[in-house]
Short mmCIF file of C-alpha atoms in Angstrom, two decimals:
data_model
loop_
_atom_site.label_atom_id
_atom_site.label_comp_id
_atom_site.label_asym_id
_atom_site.label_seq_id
_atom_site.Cartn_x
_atom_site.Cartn_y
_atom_site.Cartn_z
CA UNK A 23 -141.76 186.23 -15.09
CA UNK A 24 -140.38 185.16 -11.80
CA UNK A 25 -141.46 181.50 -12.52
CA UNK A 26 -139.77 181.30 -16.14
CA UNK A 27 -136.86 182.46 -14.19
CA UNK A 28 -136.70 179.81 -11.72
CA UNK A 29 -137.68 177.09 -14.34
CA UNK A 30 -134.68 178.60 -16.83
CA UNK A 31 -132.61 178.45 -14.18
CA UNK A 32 -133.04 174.69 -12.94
CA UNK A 33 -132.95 174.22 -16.31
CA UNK A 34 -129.43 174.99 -16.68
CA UNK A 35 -128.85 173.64 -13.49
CA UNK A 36 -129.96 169.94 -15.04
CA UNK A 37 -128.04 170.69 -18.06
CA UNK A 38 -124.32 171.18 -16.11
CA UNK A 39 -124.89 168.44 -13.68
CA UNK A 40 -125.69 166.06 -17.58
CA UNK A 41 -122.49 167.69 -19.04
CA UNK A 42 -120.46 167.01 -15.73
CA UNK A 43 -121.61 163.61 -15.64
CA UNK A 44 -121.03 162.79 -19.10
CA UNK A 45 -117.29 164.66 -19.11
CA UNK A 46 -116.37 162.32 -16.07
CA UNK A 47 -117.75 159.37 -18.25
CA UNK A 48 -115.37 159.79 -21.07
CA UNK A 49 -112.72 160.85 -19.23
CA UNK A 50 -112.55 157.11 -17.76
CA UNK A 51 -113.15 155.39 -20.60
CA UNK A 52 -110.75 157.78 -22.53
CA UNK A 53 -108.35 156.41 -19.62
CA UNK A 54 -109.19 152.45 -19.94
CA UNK A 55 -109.04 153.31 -23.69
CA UNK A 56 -105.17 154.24 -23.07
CA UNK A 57 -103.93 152.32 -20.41
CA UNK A 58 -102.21 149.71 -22.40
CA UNK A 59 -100.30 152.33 -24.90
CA UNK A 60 -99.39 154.12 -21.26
CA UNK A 61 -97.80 151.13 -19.92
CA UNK A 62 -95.85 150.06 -23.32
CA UNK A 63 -94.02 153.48 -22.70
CA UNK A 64 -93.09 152.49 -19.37
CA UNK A 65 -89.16 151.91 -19.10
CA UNK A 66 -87.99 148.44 -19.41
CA UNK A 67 -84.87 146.89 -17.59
CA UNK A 68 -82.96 145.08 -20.30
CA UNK A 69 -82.22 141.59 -19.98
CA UNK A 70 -78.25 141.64 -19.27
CA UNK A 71 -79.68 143.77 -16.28
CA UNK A 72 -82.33 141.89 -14.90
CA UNK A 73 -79.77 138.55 -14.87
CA UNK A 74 -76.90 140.67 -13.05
CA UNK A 75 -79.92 141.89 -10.70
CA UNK A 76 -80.44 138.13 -9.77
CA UNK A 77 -76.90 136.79 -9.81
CA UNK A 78 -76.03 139.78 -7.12
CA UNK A 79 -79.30 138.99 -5.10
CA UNK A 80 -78.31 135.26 -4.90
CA UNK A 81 -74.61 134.86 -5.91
CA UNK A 82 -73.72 137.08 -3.01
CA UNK A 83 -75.22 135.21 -0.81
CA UNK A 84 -73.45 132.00 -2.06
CA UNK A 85 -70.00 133.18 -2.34
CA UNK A 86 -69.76 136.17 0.05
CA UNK A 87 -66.79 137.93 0.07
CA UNK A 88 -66.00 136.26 -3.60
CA UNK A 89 -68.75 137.57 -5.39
CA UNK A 90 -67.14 141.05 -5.96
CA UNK A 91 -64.61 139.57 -7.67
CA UNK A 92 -66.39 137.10 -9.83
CA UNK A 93 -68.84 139.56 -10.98
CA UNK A 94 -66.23 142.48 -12.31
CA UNK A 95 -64.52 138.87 -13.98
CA UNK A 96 -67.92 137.77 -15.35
CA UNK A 97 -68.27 141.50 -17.22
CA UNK A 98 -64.95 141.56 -18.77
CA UNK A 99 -63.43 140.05 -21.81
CA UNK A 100 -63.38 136.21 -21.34
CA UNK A 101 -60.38 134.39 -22.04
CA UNK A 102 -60.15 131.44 -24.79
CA UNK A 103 -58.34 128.43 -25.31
CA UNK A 104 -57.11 126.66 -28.53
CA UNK A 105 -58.69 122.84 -28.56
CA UNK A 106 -55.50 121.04 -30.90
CA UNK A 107 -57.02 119.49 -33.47
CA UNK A 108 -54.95 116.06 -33.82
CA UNK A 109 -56.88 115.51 -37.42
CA UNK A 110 -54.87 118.57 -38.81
CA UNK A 111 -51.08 119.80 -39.59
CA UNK A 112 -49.71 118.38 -36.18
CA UNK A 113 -46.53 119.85 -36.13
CA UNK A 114 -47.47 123.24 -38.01
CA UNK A 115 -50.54 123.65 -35.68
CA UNK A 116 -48.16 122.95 -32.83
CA UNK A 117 -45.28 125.31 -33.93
CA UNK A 118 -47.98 128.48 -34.32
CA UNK A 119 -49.29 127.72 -31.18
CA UNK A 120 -46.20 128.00 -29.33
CA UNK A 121 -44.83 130.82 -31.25
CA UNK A 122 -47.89 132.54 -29.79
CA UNK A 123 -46.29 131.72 -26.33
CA UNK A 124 -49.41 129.46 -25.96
CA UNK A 125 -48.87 126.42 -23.60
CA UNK A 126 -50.86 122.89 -23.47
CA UNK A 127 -52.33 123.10 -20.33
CA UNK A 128 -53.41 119.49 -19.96
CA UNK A 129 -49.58 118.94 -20.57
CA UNK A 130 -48.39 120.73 -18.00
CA UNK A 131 -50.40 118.87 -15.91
CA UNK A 132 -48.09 115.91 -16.38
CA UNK A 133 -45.17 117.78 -14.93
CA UNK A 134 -47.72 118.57 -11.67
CA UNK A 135 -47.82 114.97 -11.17
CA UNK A 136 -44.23 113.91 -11.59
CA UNK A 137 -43.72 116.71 -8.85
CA UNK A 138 -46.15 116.14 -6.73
CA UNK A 139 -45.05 112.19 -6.88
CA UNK A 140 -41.36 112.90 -6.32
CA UNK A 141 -42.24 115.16 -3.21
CA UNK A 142 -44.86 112.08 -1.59
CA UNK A 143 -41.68 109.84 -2.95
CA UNK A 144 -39.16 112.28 -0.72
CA UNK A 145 -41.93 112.43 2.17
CA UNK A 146 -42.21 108.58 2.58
CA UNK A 147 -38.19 108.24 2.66
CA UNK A 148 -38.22 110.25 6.00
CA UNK A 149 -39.15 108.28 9.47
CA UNK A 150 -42.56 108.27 11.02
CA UNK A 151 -43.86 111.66 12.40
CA UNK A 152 -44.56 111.54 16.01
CA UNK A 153 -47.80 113.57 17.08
CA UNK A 154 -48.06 112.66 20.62
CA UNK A 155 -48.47 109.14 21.80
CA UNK A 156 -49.43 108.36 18.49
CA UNK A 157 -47.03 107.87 15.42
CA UNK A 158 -48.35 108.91 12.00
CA UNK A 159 -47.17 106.91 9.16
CA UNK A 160 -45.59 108.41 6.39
CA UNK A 161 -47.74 106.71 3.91
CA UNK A 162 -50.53 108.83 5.26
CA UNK A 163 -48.79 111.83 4.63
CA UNK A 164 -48.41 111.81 0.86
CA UNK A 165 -49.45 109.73 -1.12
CA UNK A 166 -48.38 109.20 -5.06
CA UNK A 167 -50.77 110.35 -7.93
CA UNK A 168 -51.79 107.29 -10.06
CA UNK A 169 -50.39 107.91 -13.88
CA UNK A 170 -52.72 110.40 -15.62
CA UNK A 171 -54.10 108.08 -18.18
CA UNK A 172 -56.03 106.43 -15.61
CA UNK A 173 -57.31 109.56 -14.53
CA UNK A 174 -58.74 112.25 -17.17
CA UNK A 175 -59.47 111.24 -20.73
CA UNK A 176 -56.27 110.72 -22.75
CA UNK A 177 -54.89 112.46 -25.96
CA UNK A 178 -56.69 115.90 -25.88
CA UNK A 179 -54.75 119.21 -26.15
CA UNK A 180 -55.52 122.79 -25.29
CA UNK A 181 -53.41 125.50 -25.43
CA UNK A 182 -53.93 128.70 -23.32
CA UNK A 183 -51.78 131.50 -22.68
CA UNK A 184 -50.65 132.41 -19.20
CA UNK A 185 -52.29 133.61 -16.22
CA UNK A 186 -52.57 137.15 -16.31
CA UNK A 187 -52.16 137.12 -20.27
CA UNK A 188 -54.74 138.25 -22.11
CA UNK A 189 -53.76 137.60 -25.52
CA UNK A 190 -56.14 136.29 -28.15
CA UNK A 191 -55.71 133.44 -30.36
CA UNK A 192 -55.95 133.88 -34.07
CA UNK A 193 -58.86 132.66 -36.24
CA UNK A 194 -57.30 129.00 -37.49
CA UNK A 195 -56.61 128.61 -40.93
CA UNK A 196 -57.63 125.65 -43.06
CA UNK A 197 -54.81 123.27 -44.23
CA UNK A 198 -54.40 121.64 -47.41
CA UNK A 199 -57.51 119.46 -46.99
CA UNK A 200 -59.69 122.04 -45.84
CA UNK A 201 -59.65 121.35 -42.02
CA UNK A 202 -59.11 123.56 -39.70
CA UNK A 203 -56.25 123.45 -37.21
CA UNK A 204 -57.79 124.56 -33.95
CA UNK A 205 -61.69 125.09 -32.30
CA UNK A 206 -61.61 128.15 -30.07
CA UNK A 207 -63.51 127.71 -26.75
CA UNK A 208 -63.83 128.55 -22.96
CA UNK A 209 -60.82 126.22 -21.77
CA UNK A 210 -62.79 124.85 -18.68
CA UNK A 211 -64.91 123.68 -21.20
CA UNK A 212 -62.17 120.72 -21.56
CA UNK A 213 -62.36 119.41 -18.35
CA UNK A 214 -65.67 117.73 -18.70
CA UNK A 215 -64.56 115.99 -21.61
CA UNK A 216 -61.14 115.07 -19.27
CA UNK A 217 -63.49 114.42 -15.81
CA UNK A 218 -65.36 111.66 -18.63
CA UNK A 219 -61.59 109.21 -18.70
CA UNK A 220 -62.90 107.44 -22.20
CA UNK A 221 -61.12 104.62 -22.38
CA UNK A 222 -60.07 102.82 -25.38
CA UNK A 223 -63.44 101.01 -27.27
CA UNK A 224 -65.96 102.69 -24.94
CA UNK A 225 -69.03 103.28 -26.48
CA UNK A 226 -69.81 107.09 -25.67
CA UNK A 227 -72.81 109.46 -25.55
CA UNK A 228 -72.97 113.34 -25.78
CA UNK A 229 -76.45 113.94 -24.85
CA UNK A 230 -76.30 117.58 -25.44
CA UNK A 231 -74.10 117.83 -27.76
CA UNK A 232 -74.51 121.47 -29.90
CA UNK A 233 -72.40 123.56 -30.51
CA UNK A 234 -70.21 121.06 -30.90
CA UNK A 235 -67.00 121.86 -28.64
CA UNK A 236 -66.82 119.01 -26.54
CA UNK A 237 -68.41 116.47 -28.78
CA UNK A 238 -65.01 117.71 -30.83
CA UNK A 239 -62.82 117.24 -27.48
CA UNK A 240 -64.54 113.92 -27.43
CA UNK A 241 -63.08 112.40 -30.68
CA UNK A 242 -59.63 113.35 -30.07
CA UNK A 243 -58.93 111.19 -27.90
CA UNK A 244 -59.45 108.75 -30.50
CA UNK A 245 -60.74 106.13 -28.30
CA UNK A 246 -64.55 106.14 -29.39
CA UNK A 247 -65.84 102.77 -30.16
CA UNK A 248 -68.94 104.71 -31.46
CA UNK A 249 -69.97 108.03 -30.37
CA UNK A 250 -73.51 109.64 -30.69
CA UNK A 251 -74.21 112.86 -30.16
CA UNK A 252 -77.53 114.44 -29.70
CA UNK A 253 -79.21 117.71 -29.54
CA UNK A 254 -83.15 118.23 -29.55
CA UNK A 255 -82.79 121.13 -31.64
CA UNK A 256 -82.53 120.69 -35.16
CA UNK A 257 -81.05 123.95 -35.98
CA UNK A 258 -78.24 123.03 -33.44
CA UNK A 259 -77.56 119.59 -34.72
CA UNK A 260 -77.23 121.51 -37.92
CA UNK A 261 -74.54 123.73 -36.41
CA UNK A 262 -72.83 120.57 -34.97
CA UNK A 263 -72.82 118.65 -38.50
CA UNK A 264 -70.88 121.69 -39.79
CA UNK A 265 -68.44 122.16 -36.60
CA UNK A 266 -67.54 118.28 -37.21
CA UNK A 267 -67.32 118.78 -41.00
CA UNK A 268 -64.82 121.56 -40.68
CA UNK A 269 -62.71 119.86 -38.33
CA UNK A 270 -62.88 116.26 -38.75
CA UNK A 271 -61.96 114.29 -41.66
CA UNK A 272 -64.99 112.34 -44.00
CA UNK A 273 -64.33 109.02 -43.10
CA UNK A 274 -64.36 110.16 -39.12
CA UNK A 275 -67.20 111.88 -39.12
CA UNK A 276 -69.07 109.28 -40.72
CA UNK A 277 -69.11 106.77 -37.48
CA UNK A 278 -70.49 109.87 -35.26
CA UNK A 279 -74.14 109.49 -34.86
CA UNK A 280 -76.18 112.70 -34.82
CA UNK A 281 -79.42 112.79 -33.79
CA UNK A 282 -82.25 115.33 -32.63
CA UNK A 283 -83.94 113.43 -30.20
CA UNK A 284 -85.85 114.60 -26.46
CA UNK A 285 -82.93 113.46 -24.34
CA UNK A 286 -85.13 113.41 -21.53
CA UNK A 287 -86.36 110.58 -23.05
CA UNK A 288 -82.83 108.40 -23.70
CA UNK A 289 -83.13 106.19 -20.78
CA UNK A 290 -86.27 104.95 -22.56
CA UNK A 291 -84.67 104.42 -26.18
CA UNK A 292 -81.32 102.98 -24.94
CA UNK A 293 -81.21 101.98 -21.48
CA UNK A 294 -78.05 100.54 -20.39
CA UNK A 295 -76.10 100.85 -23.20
CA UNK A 296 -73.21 103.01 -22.77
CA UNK A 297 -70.08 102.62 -21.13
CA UNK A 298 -69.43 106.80 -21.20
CA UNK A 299 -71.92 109.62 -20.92
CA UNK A 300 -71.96 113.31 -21.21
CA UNK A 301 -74.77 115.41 -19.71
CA UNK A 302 -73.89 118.91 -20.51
CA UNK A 303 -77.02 120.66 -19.92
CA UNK A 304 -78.93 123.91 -21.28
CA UNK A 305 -78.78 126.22 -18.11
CA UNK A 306 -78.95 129.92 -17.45
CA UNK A 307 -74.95 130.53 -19.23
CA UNK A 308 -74.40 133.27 -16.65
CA UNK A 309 -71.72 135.06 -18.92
CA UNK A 310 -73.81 135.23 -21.76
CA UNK A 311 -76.36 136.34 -19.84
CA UNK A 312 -74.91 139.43 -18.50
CA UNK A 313 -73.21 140.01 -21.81
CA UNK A 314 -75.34 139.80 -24.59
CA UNK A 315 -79.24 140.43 -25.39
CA UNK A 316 -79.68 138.18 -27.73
CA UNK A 317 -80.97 134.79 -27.01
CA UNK A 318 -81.04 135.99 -23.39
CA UNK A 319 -82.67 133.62 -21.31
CA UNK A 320 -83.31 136.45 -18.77
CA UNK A 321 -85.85 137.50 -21.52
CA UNK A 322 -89.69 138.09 -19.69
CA UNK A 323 -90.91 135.63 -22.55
CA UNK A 324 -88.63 133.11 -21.30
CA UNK A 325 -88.92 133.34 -17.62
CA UNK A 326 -91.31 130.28 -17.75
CA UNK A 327 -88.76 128.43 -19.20
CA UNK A 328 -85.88 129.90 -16.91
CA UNK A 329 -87.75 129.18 -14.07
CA UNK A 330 -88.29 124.75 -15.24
CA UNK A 331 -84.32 124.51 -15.75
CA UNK A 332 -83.69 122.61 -12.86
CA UNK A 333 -86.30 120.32 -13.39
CA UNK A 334 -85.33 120.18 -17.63
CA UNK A 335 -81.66 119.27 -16.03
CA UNK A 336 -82.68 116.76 -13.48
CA UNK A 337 -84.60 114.95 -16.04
CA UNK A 338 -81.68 115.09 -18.19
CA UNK A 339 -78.88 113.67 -15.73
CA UNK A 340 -81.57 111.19 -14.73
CA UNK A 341 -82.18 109.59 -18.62
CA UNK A 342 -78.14 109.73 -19.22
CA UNK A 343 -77.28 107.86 -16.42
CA UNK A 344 -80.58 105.36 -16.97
CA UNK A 345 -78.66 105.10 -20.69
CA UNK A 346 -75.58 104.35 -18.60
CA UNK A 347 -74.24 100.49 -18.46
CA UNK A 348 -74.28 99.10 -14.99
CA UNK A 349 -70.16 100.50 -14.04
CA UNK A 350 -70.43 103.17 -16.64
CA UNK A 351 -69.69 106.68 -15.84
CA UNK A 352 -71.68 110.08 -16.33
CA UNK A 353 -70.21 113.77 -16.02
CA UNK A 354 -72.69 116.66 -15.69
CA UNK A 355 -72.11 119.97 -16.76
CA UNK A 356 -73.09 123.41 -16.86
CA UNK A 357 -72.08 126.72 -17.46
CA UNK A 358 -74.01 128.14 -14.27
CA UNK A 359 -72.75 128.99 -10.92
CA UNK A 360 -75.89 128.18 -9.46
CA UNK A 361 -76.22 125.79 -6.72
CA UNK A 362 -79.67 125.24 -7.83
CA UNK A 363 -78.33 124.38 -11.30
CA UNK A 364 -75.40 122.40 -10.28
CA UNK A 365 -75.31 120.29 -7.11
CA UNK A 366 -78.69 120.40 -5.83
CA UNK A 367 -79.54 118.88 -9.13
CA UNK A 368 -76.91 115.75 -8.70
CA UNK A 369 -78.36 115.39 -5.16
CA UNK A 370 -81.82 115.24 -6.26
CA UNK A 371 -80.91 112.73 -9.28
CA UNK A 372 -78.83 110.51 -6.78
CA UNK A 373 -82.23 110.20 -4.58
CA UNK A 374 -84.45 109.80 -7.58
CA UNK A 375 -82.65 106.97 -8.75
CA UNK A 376 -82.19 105.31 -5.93
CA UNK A 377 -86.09 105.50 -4.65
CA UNK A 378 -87.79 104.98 -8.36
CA UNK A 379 -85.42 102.86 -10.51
CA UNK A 380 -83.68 101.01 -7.39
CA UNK A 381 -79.88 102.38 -8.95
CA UNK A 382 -77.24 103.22 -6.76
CA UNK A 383 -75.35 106.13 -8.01
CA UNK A 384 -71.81 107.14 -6.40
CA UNK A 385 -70.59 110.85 -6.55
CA UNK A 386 -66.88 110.56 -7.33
CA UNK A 387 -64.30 112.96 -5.77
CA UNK A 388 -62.60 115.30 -8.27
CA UNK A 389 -60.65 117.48 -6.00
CA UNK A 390 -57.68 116.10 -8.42
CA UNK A 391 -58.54 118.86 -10.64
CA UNK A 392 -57.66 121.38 -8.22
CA UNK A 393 -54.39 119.89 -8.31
CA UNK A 394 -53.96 119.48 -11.43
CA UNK A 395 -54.97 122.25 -12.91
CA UNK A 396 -54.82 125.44 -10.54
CA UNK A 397 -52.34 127.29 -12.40
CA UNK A 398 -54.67 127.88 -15.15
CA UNK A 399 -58.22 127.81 -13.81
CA UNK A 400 -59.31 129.78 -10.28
CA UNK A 401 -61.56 126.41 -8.74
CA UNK A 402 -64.21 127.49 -6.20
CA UNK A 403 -63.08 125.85 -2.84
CA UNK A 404 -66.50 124.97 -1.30
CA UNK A 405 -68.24 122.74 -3.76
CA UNK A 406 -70.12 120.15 -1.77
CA UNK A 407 -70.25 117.52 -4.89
CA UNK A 408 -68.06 118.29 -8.06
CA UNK A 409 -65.68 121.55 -9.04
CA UNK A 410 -66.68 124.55 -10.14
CA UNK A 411 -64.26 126.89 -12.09
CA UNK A 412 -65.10 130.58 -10.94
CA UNK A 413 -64.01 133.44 -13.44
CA UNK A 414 -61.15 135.29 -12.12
CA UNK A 415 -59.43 138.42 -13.92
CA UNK A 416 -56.35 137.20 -14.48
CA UNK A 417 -57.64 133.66 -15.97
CA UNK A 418 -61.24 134.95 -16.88
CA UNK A 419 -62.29 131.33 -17.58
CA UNK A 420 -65.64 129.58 -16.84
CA UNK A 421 -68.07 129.80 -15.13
CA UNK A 422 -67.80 125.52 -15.88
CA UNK A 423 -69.41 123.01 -13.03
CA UNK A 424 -68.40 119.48 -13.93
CA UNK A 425 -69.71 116.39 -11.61
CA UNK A 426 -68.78 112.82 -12.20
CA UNK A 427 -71.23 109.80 -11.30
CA UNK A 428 -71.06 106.40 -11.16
CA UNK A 429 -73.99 103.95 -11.93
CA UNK A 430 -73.61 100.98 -9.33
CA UNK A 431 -76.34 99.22 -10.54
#
């Protein structure tokens, strides 16, 4: 009896230590079995998040005791302007604006220069300032503005309301032909378009053109000898037809090209061809970014692409100004207050050209904006090439980085 015990009992024994093992088994594979479903239920930090995450790690590092104030400005309502559309109801578009207690802001800038003129004029009446042993001449104290034709691109209008006003415009109305009256838009967005100076019978490039607001700014200054505008998406061009159709008459929009072409690849299909071009580039749009989910390029299934967009921009300053004549003039543009989007891209481009293609490219000074145009746009003061319009609460416009080049050879 004693040995049936014993054998019983190791019996059992065996059996547990089988059960134990097998319990420990499925448990794992139960757990492998799972994993996935455990880590879809794992919170997820939404896009708007994730960019504001990255624009305080780095933006506050590259505009210090500014950032603060951009950021609260970059999270609040943005503030519009009214591109005049000279194809409409001039004087009834005019009079509604200005009922509105709207103002032309590129009109205004006029009266900045006739001041800023008269007060160089006053300054070069008085006698030579003494600083020493040395005597400073007066004409190195002040000097005049040129006229403003010769410096921004003529004919285009943009009303905005007042600093600290945060009115909204009105959706514009067709008139009795169907087009519409006014193309609502970020206001900085303009001075791109003005940073361009088309001069009368230039042939002129948009090389990014969708949605269609500056291609729009473009024509109104009536001084296209042929304009194309390009997107690579179709869907965009298709957006851009319809902008143009709304706005500009038949017989006008018939001498814009559009085309969906790789602009990365212009300075192959049409090198030195145009006398104008305007590279405003896909970027990270920080205010849409922070702002709105969809289409977020903060996205995880786009951080592949986020993460090329220098490279995507470099290659797509480099082909406009390859599809630039030999004297003709590029501005580059984004929406992106990053130095890694804006300058650093126009230094790497100026190097590029110069090692590769043998081109000379010369960064011009636009610190005339400032002038120009403070009252209605807060400019970032430290921009090593080009302006950069900052949003600011009480003119919540941009962000907007514009840089002009000029192809030497």
């Amino acid at each position: 009896m004693a040995v049936v015990a014993a054998a019983a009992h190791v019996g059992k024994g065996r059996r547990q230590f089988v059960e134990l093992v097998w319990t420990k088994a499925f448990s794992v594979s139960c757990r492998h079995r799972h994993k996935k479903k455990w880590a879809a239920t794992r919170p997820r930090i939404s896009s708007t998040r994730l960019a504001l995450q990255n624009f305080d790690m780095n933006y506050s590092v590259q505009f210090g005791s500014l950032w603060p104030s951009i950021r609260i400005s970059l999270l609040s309502e943005q503030k519009y302007g009214a591109l005049f559309n000279s194809f409409s109801d001039i004087q009834q578009i005019a009079q509604e604006l200005e009922c509105l207690n709207a103002v032309d802001f590129i009109w205004k800038s006029q009266k900045v220069v006739q001041d800023l003129n008269s007060a160089a004029g006053q300054q070069a009446s008085k006698p030579a300032a003494s600083t020493g042993t040395l005597a400073v001449p007066a004409e190195s104290q002040a000097q005049p503005l040129p006229c403003l034709s010769t410096l921004i691109s003529p004919n285009i209008r943009c009303y905005t309301f007042f600093k600290g006003d945060i009115s909204l415009f009105p959706p514009a109305r067709p008139d009795t032909l169907g087009i519409l009256g006014y193309y609502l838009l970020d206001a900085a967005s303009v001075l791109p378009v003005l940073a361009l100076n088309v001069q009368p019978g230039d042939l002129v490039l948009d090389l990014c053109a969708a949605p269609g607001g500056k291609t729009l700014a473009l024509l109104q200054t009536g001084c296209c000898r042929e304009l194309a505008a390009n997107d690579v998406s179709v869907s965009r061009t298709g957006r851009l037809n319809r902008v143009l159709r709304s706005y500009i008459p038949q017989n006008v929009c018939d001498t814009v090209r559009i085309t969906s072409w790789d602009g990365r690849k212009w300075g192959d299909l049409e090198a030195n061809t145009y006398d104008r071009v305007l590279v405003d580039v896909p970027c990270t749009n920080d205010r849409h970014s922070v702002m709105e989910e969809d289409n977020n390029i903060f996205k995880n299934m786009r951080k592949g692409e986020r993460q090329m967009l220098p490279m995507l921009q470099l290659e797509l300053l480099i082909a406009g100004i390859l599809a630039t004549k030999p004297g003709g003039e590029v501005v580059y543009s984004t929406c992106s207050l990053s130095q890694l989007q804006n300058e650093c891209v126009v230094e790497r481009a100026v190097k590029l050209l110069n090692i590769k293609y043998n081109i000379d490219v010369h960064v011009e000074d636009l610190s005339i904006f400032q002038r120009l145009f403070q009252d209605t746009f807060s400019f970032f003061p430290n921009c090593r090439l080009g302006e950069l319009v900052v949003p600011h609460l009480t003119s919540n416009f941009g962000p907007m980085y514009f840089c002009k080049l000029r192809r030497l050879g």
